Amino acid sequence: MSVHEMYLKMKEKLRDIVPEPELKYKSELAYEINRLKEERDAVILGHNYMEPALYYSVPDFVGDSLELSRKAAQTERKIIVFCGVRFMAETAKILNPAKTVLLPSEKAGCSLAGSITAGDVRELKRRFPGVPVVSYVNTYADVKAESDYCCTSGNAAAVVNAIGSDKVIFLPDEFLARNVAAETGKRVIFPSVGSVGKWNHEDAPDETFQMIGWRGRCEVHEKFTVEDITNIRKQFPDVVIVAHPECSPEVVGASDFSGSTTAMTRYVEQSKANRYLLLTECSMGDNIAAANPDKEMLRLCNIRCPHMNQITLEDTLAALQKNRFVIEVPEEIRVKAARAVERMIQIG
Ligand code: 13P
Ligand code: SF4
């Protein structure tokens, strides 16, 4: 494909989303990335939150965390460039250690992954001996290594149900834990952060709980409120509201649908309504709008993920040119983490 053909391909999808001069500039970057990708035998995986010009030009596969983990595990290419955040690139390395995994920005972290350490998990396991640990995939490799199972937003309730244990430790997202508890009919408690040995009587006056959570939050999804929903429904009475399960249970309860980033995308594609509000990272609204020009996408773009937004076409090109930033996971941690991640993939 020539630079001009790349430009035409991007224009077809993005003519109403990306201004013309930016489209021209970005199509040149995309052309060079795709050329180098072939030369270096690389595959590019793009999370649903990538900005539209990147999302629609360079990834071989786009999707949510679960789908991209599967693609990372299956690829036969030598290099995996992960256009997403660090925990996703680490998961790719855990599943396919023989490959070189590159993350285009060193700053692409995640507030959930940063909310808990392996030491915290060990302390919880001491406090609740024998209780299986389920960690959200939005955690770093050493936390996964202390866990029995991983899950994503796409299969969290299925993983908790599949374990079939009386109690589970479910980490680290408070809101996802509350949403999974509501969906599976379980009661969740949150031992005091930093002193988990101390019993929190307010949370658990008795032993009738089935989930033990952690008070981690997604710095994006925690900001959406029921008041936002009420105001938007007043302004646009026909709006259909779609929320990620990292939003509070109150926000999820006031929405029309909740699911992983891919489940949200499919819901909009398959529904007949004309107008939607997406309570998630704003770029995903652009990507859905580009694929569904007949549907209006309302977005609250004052709330952004600063980590996902670190990944640009410029840095993706530099990643391939300079072989950076290489993701490494120490082998003893990788082997333990792989057990939890592979269980997550099997449960699907
Ligand atoms: P998904 O697994 O739904 O893609 O979510 C990942 C994420 O980081 C959402 O904030
Ligand atoms: Fe992490 Fe939230 Fe950003 Fe997703 S949106 S990567 S959970 S900070």
GROMACS .gro file of C-alpha atoms and ligand atoms in nm:
model
  366
    1MET     CA    1   0.000   0.000   0.000
    2SER     CA    2   0.143   0.344  -0.097
    3VAL     CA    3   0.131   0.651   0.132
    4HIS     CA    4  -0.156   0.785  -0.077
    5GLU     CA    5  -0.352   0.460  -0.048
    6MET     CA    6  -0.295   0.468   0.329
    7TYR     CA    7  -0.429   0.824   0.337
    8LEU     CA    8  -0.738   0.725   0.134
    9LYS     CA    9  -0.803   0.424   0.359
   10MET     CA   10  -0.786   0.641   0.672
   11LYS     CA   11  -0.993   0.917   0.513
   12GLU     CA   12  -1.272   0.676   0.426
   13LYS     CA   13  -1.320   0.595   0.797
   14LEU     CA   14  -1.212   0.921   0.961
   15ARG     CA   15  -1.326   1.203   0.733
   16ASP     CA   16  -1.573   1.330   0.997
   17ILE     CA   17  -1.347   1.260   1.295
   18VAL     CA   18  -0.990   1.371   1.213
   19PRO     CA   19  -0.916   1.711   1.051
   20GLU     CA   20  -0.760   1.692   0.702
   21PRO     CA   21  -0.406   1.824   0.775
   22GLU     CA   22  -0.372   1.585   1.068
   23LEU     CA   23  -0.497   1.296   0.856
   24LYS     CA   24  -0.229   1.365   0.593
   25TYR     CA   25   0.048   1.380   0.853
   26LYS     CA   26  -0.072   1.071   1.038
   27SER     CA   27  -0.116   0.865   0.721
   28GLU     CA   28   0.255   0.918   0.647
   29LEU     CA   29   0.346   0.794   0.994
   30ALA     CA   30   0.110   0.498   0.957
   31TYR     CA   31   0.261   0.407   0.619
   32GLU     CA   32   0.613   0.399   0.769
   33ILE     CA   33   0.497   0.197   1.072
   34ASN     CA   34   0.331  -0.063   0.849
   35ARG     CA   35   0.641  -0.086   0.629
   36LEU     CA   36   0.870  -0.139   0.930
   37LYS     CA   37   0.624  -0.382   1.087
   38GLU     CA   38   0.667  -0.616   0.788
   39GLU     CA   39   1.043  -0.563   0.770
   40ARG     CA   40   1.085  -0.650   1.141
   41ASP     CA   41   0.829  -0.934   1.144
   42ALA     CA   42   0.615  -0.760   1.405
   43VAL     CA   43   0.248  -0.777   1.496
   44ILE     CA   44   0.074  -0.466   1.635
   45LEU     CA   45  -0.201  -0.512   1.892
   46GLY     CA   46  -0.423  -0.207   1.954
   47HIS     CA   47  -0.650  -0.162   2.251
   48ASN     CA   48  -0.998  -0.019   2.186
   49TYR     CA   49  -0.889   0.306   2.360
   50MET     CA   50  -0.630   0.399   2.099
   51GLU     CA   51  -0.687   0.732   1.925
   52PRO     CA   52  -0.878   0.691   1.595
   53ALA     CA   53  -0.590   0.765   1.354
   54LEU     CA   54  -0.382   0.492   1.520
   55TYR     CA   55  -0.672   0.251   1.576
   56TYR     CA   56  -0.773   0.255   1.209
   57SER     CA   57  -0.426   0.238   1.054
   58VAL     CA   58  -0.158   0.020   1.213
   59PRO     CA   59  -0.293  -0.259   1.440
   60ASP     CA   60  -0.324  -0.610   1.299
   61PHE     CA   61  -0.576  -0.676   1.574
   62VAL     CA   62  -0.785  -0.443   1.790
   63GLY     CA   63  -0.991  -0.543   2.091
   64ASP     CA   64  -1.036  -0.554   2.467
   65SER     CA   65  -0.783  -0.693   2.716
   66LEU     CA   66  -0.908  -1.051   2.685
   67GLU     CA   67  -0.910  -1.058   2.305
   68LEU     CA   68  -0.565  -0.902   2.280
   69SER     CA   69  -0.422  -1.150   2.536
   70ARG     CA   70  -0.543  -1.431   2.311
   71LYS     CA   71  -0.384  -1.272   2.003
   72ALA     CA   72  -0.057  -1.220   2.193
   73ALA     CA   73  -0.053  -1.587   2.295
   74GLN     CA   74  -0.116  -1.706   1.937
   75THR     CA   75   0.113  -1.486   1.730
   76GLU     CA   76   0.404  -1.637   1.541
   77ARG     CA   77   0.563  -1.301   1.459
   78LYS     CA   78   0.898  -1.222   1.624
   79ILE     CA   79   0.793  -0.892   1.782
   80ILE     CA   80   0.471  -0.785   1.954
   81VAL     CA   81   0.418  -0.407   1.964
   82PHE     CA   82   0.150  -0.342   2.224
   83CYS     CA   83  -0.044  -0.021   2.166
   84GLY     CA   84  -0.199  -0.025   2.511
   85VAL     CA   85  -0.063   0.004   2.865
   86ARG     CA   86   0.216  -0.171   3.054
   87PHE     CA   87   0.009  -0.442   3.223
   88MET     CA   88  -0.122  -0.548   2.880
   89ALA     CA   89   0.229  -0.567   2.734
   90GLU     CA   90   0.343  -0.765   3.040
   91THR     CA   91   0.053  -1.007   2.989
   92ALA     CA   92   0.168  -1.058   2.628
   93LYS     CA   93   0.521  -1.138   2.754
   94ILE     CA   94   0.384  -1.374   3.020
   95LEU     CA   95   0.190  -1.568   2.755
   96ASN     CA   96   0.447  -1.565   2.477
   97PRO     CA   97   0.793  -1.528   2.639
   98ALA     CA   98   0.998  -1.612   2.330
   99LYS     CA   99   0.878  -1.292   2.159
  100THR     CA  100   1.019  -0.943   2.197
  101VAL     CA  101   0.737  -0.732   2.342
  102LEU     CA  102   0.757  -0.355   2.288
  103LEU     CA  103   0.549  -0.087   2.463
  104PRO     CA  104   0.576   0.247   2.274
  105SER     CA  105   0.574   0.463   2.590
  106GLU     CA  106   0.735   0.404   2.928
  107LYS     CA  107   0.469   0.627   3.085
  108ALA     CA  108   0.169   0.409   2.994
  109GLY     CA  109   0.076   0.281   3.340
  110CYS     CA  110  -0.267   0.230   3.501
  111SER     CA  111  -0.410   0.353   3.833
  112LEU     CA  112  -0.559   0.011   3.905
  113ALA     CA  113  -0.235  -0.177   3.841
  114GLY     CA  114  -0.055   0.079   4.057
  115SER     CA  115  -0.299   0.038   4.348
  116ILE     CA  116  -0.169  -0.295   4.481
  117THR     CA  117   0.165  -0.471   4.539
  118ALA     CA  118   0.260  -0.837   4.559
  119GLY     CA  119   0.325  -0.776   4.932
  120ASP     CA  120  -0.036  -0.659   4.975
  121VAL     CA  121  -0.162  -0.981   4.814
  122ARG     CA  122   0.062  -1.194   5.041
  123GLU     CA  123  -0.079  -1.010   5.344
  124LEU     CA  124  -0.436  -1.074   5.229
  125LYS     CA  125  -0.354  -1.443   5.178
  126ARG     CA  126  -0.218  -1.458   5.534
  127ARG     CA  127  -0.537  -1.298   5.666
  128PHE     CA  128  -0.765  -1.526   5.461
  129PRO     CA  129  -0.571  -1.856   5.430
  130GLY     CA  130  -0.682  -2.098   5.161
  131VAL     CA  131  -0.913  -1.845   4.991
  132PRO     CA  132  -0.843  -1.837   4.613
  133VAL     CA  133  -0.717  -1.507   4.472
  134VAL     CA  134  -0.866  -1.362   4.152
  135SER     CA  135  -0.675  -1.066   4.013
  136TYR     CA  136  -0.805  -0.836   3.745
  137VAL     CA  137  -0.573  -0.841   3.444
  138ASN     CA  138  -0.508  -0.470   3.522
  139THR     CA  139  -0.229  -0.570   3.765
  140TYR     CA  140   0.148  -0.608   3.729
  141ALA     CA  141   0.318  -0.944   3.678
  142ASP     CA  142   0.431  -0.987   4.042
  143VAL     CA  143   0.068  -0.946   4.162
  144LYS     CA  144  -0.050  -1.197   3.899
  145ALA     CA  145   0.220  -1.437   4.025
  146GLU     CA  146   0.061  -1.428   4.374
  147SER     CA  147  -0.284  -1.499   4.224
  148ASP     CA  148  -0.466  -1.821   4.140
  149TYR     CA  149  -0.673  -1.676   3.857
  150CYS     CA  150  -0.680  -1.362   3.647
  151CYS     CA  151  -0.993  -1.217   3.491
  152THR     CA  152  -1.083  -0.927   3.266
  153SER     CA  153  -1.393  -0.709   3.257
  154GLY     CA  154  -1.515  -0.951   2.987
  155ASN     CA  155  -1.515  -1.261   3.208
  156ALA     CA  156  -1.492  -1.149   3.575
  157ALA     CA  157  -1.826  -1.295   3.686
  158ALA     CA  158  -1.766  -1.615   3.485
  159VAL     CA  159  -1.426  -1.663   3.656
  160VAL     CA  160  -1.572  -1.608   4.006
  161ASN     CA  161  -1.854  -1.856   3.929
  162ALA     CA  162  -1.618  -2.111   3.772
  163ILE     CA  163  -1.400  -2.130   4.084
  164GLY     CA  164  -1.692  -2.263   4.286
  165SER     CA  165  -1.536  -2.160   4.621
  166ASP     CA  166  -1.734  -2.024   4.922
  167LYS     CA  167  -1.509  -1.718   4.930
  168VAL     CA  168  -1.277  -1.544   4.684
  169ILE     CA  169  -1.026  -1.261   4.719
  170PHE     CA  170  -1.101  -1.031   4.424
  171LEU     CA  171  -0.842  -0.761   4.344
  172PRO     CA  172  -0.781  -0.470   4.301
  173ASP     CA  173  -1.080  -0.276   4.157
  174GLU     CA  174  -1.337  -0.184   4.423
  175PHE     CA  175  -1.607  -0.101   4.170
  176LEU     CA  176  -1.554  -0.409   3.954
  177ALA     CA  177  -1.571  -0.618   4.274
  178ARG     CA  178  -1.898  -0.451   4.374
  179ASN     CA  179  -2.041  -0.500   4.022
  180VAL     CA  180  -1.935  -0.867   4.011
  181ALA     CA  181  -2.078  -0.920   4.361
  182ALA     CA  182  -2.412  -0.774   4.245
  183GLU     CA  183  -2.410  -0.991   3.930
  184THR     CA  184  -2.323  -1.314   4.112
  185GLY     CA  185  -2.538  -1.247   4.420
  186LYS     CA  186  -2.239  -1.233   4.659
  187ARG     CA  187  -2.153  -0.999   4.945
  188VAL     CA  188  -1.817  -0.820   4.930
  189ILE     CA  189  -1.609  -0.669   5.211
  190PHE     CA  190  -1.305  -0.442   5.197
  191PRO     CA  191  -1.048  -0.495   5.474
  192SER     CA  192  -0.876  -0.170   5.577
  193VAL     CA  193  -0.610  -0.078   5.322
  194GLY     CA  194  -0.255  -0.098   5.456
  195SER     CA  195  -0.358  -0.291   5.764
  196VAL     CA  196  -0.547  -0.585   5.627
  197GLY     CA  197  -0.479  -0.784   5.944
  198LYS     CA  198  -0.715  -0.547   6.124
  199TRP     CA  199  -1.076  -0.661   6.103
  200ASN     CA  200  -1.304  -0.395   5.966
  201HIS     CA  201  -1.624  -0.449   6.165
  202GLU     CA  202  -1.817  -0.188   5.974
  203ASP     CA  203  -1.765  -0.380   5.652
  204ALA     CA  204  -1.805  -0.726   5.797
  205PRO     CA  205  -1.990  -0.747   6.126
  206ASP     CA  206  -2.015  -1.124   6.073
  207GLU     CA  207  -1.866  -1.389   5.845
  208THR     CA  208  -2.149  -1.382   5.588
  209PHE     CA  209  -1.946  -1.250   5.297
  210GLN     CA  210  -1.821  -1.430   4.988
  211MET     CA  211  -1.583  -1.177   4.832
  212ILE     CA  212  -1.287  -0.989   4.980
  213GLY     CA  213  -1.202  -0.681   4.776
  214TRP     CA  214  -0.942  -0.406   4.760
  215ARG     CA  215  -1.003  -0.034   4.727
  216GLY     CA  216  -0.827   0.027   4.394
  217ARG     CA  217  -0.998   0.258   4.146
  218CYS     CA  218  -0.970   0.338   3.777
  219GLU     CA  219  -0.895   0.709   3.773
  220VAL     CA  220  -1.114   0.750   3.462
  221HIS     CA  221  -1.424   0.545   3.540
  222GLU     CA  222  -1.450   0.650   3.906
  223LYS     CA  223  -1.523   1.006   3.787
  224PHE     CA  224  -1.853   0.934   3.612
  225THR     CA  225  -2.153   1.004   3.834
  226VAL     CA  226  -2.525   0.931   3.847
  227GLU     CA  227  -2.572   1.309   3.829
  228ASP     CA  228  -2.397   1.308   3.488
  229ILE     CA  229  -2.644   1.043   3.374
  230THR     CA  230  -2.948   1.228   3.511
  231ASN     CA  231  -2.842   1.553   3.342
  232ILE     CA  232  -2.770   1.389   3.008
  233ARG     CA  233  -3.100   1.198   3.012
  234LYS     CA  234  -3.277   1.531   3.076
  235GLN     CA  235  -3.100   1.694   2.781
  236PHE     CA  236  -3.131   1.391   2.548
  237PRO     CA  237  -3.430   1.179   2.659
  238ASP     CA  238  -3.367   0.917   2.386
  239VAL     CA  239  -3.002   0.854   2.481
  240VAL     CA  240  -2.883   0.496   2.548
  241ILE     CA  241  -2.613   0.489   2.816
  242VAL     CA  242  -2.334   0.233   2.806
  243ALA     CA  243  -2.089   0.205   3.099
  244HIS     CA  244  -1.770   0.008   3.164
  245PRO     CA  245  -1.788  -0.214   3.480
  246GLU     CA  246  -1.500  -0.013   3.633
  247CYS     CA  247  -1.768   0.256   3.694
  248SER     CA  248  -1.943   0.259   4.033
  249PRO     CA  249  -2.238   0.018   4.081
  250GLU     CA  250  -2.465   0.323   4.105
  251VAL     CA  251  -2.350   0.443   3.761
  252VAL     CA  252  -2.375   0.091   3.615
  253GLY     CA  253  -2.724   0.060   3.768
  254ALA     CA  254  -2.837   0.387   3.610
  255SER     CA  255  -2.701   0.284   3.266
  256ASP     CA  256  -2.868   0.072   3.000
  257PHE     CA  257  -2.577  -0.168   2.944
  258SER     CA  258  -2.241  -0.249   3.099
  259GLY     CA  259  -1.960  -0.461   2.957
  260SER     CA  260  -1.597  -0.479   2.846
  261THR     CA  261  -1.477  -0.229   2.587
  262THR     CA  262  -1.552  -0.476   2.307
  263ALA     CA  263  -1.890  -0.569   2.457
  264MET     CA  264  -1.976  -0.195   2.466
  265THR     CA  265  -1.870  -0.157   2.102
  266ARG     CA  266  -2.080  -0.457   1.992
  267TYR     CA  267  -2.378  -0.334   2.192
  268VAL     CA  268  -2.378  -0.001   2.004
  269GLU     CA  269  -2.328  -0.177   1.668
  270GLN     CA  270  -2.617  -0.413   1.729
  271SER     CA  271  -2.866  -0.171   1.890
  272LYS     CA  272  -3.113   0.031   1.688
  273ALA     CA  273  -3.111   0.357   1.889
  274ASN     CA  274  -2.978   0.675   1.726
  275ARG     CA  275  -2.791   0.830   2.020
  276TYR     CA  276  -2.551   0.683   2.279
  277LEU     CA  277  -2.343   0.805   2.571
  278LEU     CA  278  -2.029   0.604   2.641
  279LEU     CA  279  -1.901   0.617   2.997
  280THR     CA  280  -1.543   0.522   2.924
  281GLU     CA  281  -1.225   0.665   2.766
  282CYS     CA  282  -1.337   0.919   2.508
  283SER     CA  283  -1.126   0.788   2.215
  284MET     CA  284  -1.339   0.477   2.207
  285GLY     CA  285  -1.640   0.697   2.129
  286ASP     CA  286  -1.448   0.835   1.828
  287ASN     CA  287  -1.365   0.483   1.710
  288ILE     CA  288  -1.726   0.367   1.739
  289ALA     CA  289  -1.854   0.686   1.574
  290ALA     CA  290  -1.620   0.628   1.279
  291ALA     CA  291  -1.757   0.275   1.228
  292ASN     CA  292  -2.122   0.377   1.281
  293PRO     CA  293  -2.170   0.710   1.100
  294ASP     CA  294  -2.548   0.683   1.125
  295LYS     CA  295  -2.532   0.682   1.509
  296GLU     CA  296  -2.458   0.980   1.732
  297MET     CA  297  -2.200   0.922   2.004
  298LEU     CA  298  -2.204   1.156   2.304
  299ARG     CA  299  -1.873   1.159   2.493
  300LEU     CA  300  -1.753   1.313   2.817
  301CYS     CA  301  -1.406   1.398   2.691
  302ASN     CA  302  -1.300   1.602   2.992
  303ILE     CA  303  -1.232   1.262   3.151
  304ARG     CA  304  -0.940   1.090   2.977
  305CYS     CA  305  -0.700   0.805   3.049
  306PRO     CA  306  -0.358   0.974   3.069
  307HIS     CA  307  -0.189   0.635   3.031
  308MET     CA  308  -0.361   0.512   2.715
  309ASN     CA  309  -0.313   0.858   2.568
  310GLN     CA  310   0.065   0.819   2.596
  311ILE     CA  311   0.056   0.584   2.297
  312THR     CA  312   0.093   0.783   1.977
  313LEU     CA  313   0.178   0.699   1.617
  314GLU     CA  314   0.509   0.883   1.665
  315ASP     CA  315   0.606   0.664   1.960
  316THR     CA  316   0.486   0.348   1.785
  317LEU     CA  317   0.718   0.430   1.495
  318ALA     CA  318   1.005   0.501   1.736
  319ALA     CA  319   0.933   0.167   1.912
  320LEU     CA  320   0.993  -0.021   1.586
  321GLN     CA  321   1.289   0.194   1.479
  322LYS     CA  322   1.471   0.185   1.813
  323ASN     CA  323   1.341  -0.146   1.950
  324ARG     CA  324   1.193   0.020   2.257
  325PHE     CA  325   1.063  -0.013   2.526
  326VAL     CA  326   1.137  -0.382   2.575
  327ILE     CA  327   0.912  -0.550   2.835
  328GLU     CA  328   1.083  -0.809   3.053
  329VAL     CA  329   0.930  -1.026   3.325
  330PRO     CA  330   1.166  -1.228   3.552
  331GLU     CA  331   1.122  -1.597   3.467
  332GLU     CA  332   1.020  -1.715   3.818
  333ILE     CA  333   0.744  -1.449   3.827
  334ARG     CA  334   0.642  -1.516   3.467
  335VAL     CA  335   0.591  -1.888   3.523
  336LYS     CA  336   0.366  -1.829   3.825
  337ALA     CA  337   0.176  -1.546   3.657
  338ALA     CA  338   0.124  -1.755   3.342
  339ARG     CA  339  -0.076  -2.011   3.540
  340ALA     CA  340  -0.329  -1.744   3.648
  341VAL     CA  341  -0.346  -1.578   3.305
  342GLU     CA  342  -0.389  -1.909   3.120
  343ARG     CA  343  -0.679  -2.002   3.348
  344MET     CA  344  -0.838  -1.667   3.258
  345ILE     CA  345  -0.805  -1.742   2.887
  346GLN     CA  346  -0.947  -2.093   2.928
  347ILE     CA  347  -1.256  -1.966   3.112
  348GLY     CA  348  -1.305  -1.713   2.828
  34913P     P1  349  -1.124  -0.393   2.873
  34913P     O1  350  -1.067  -0.523   2.920
  34913P     O2  351  -1.273  -0.388   2.885
  34913P     O3  352  -1.074  -0.362   2.737
  34913P     O4  353  -1.076  -0.278   2.973
  34913P     C1  354  -0.945  -0.244   2.994
  34913P     C2  355  -0.933  -0.115   3.064
  34913P     O5  356  -0.826  -0.076   3.103
  34913P     C3  357  -1.055  -0.038   3.086
  34913P     O6  358  -1.027   0.079   3.148
  350SF4    FE1  359  -0.618   0.185   3.383
  350SF4    FE2  360  -0.846   0.319   3.393
  350SF4    FE3  361  -0.666   0.383   3.210
  350SF4    FE4  362  -0.804   0.152   3.190
  350SF4     S1  363  -0.885   0.358   3.177
  350SF4     S2  364  -0.582   0.179   3.162
  350SF4     S3  365  -0.822   0.096   3.407
  350SF4     S4  366  -0.642   0.401   3.432
   0.00000   0.00000   0.00000
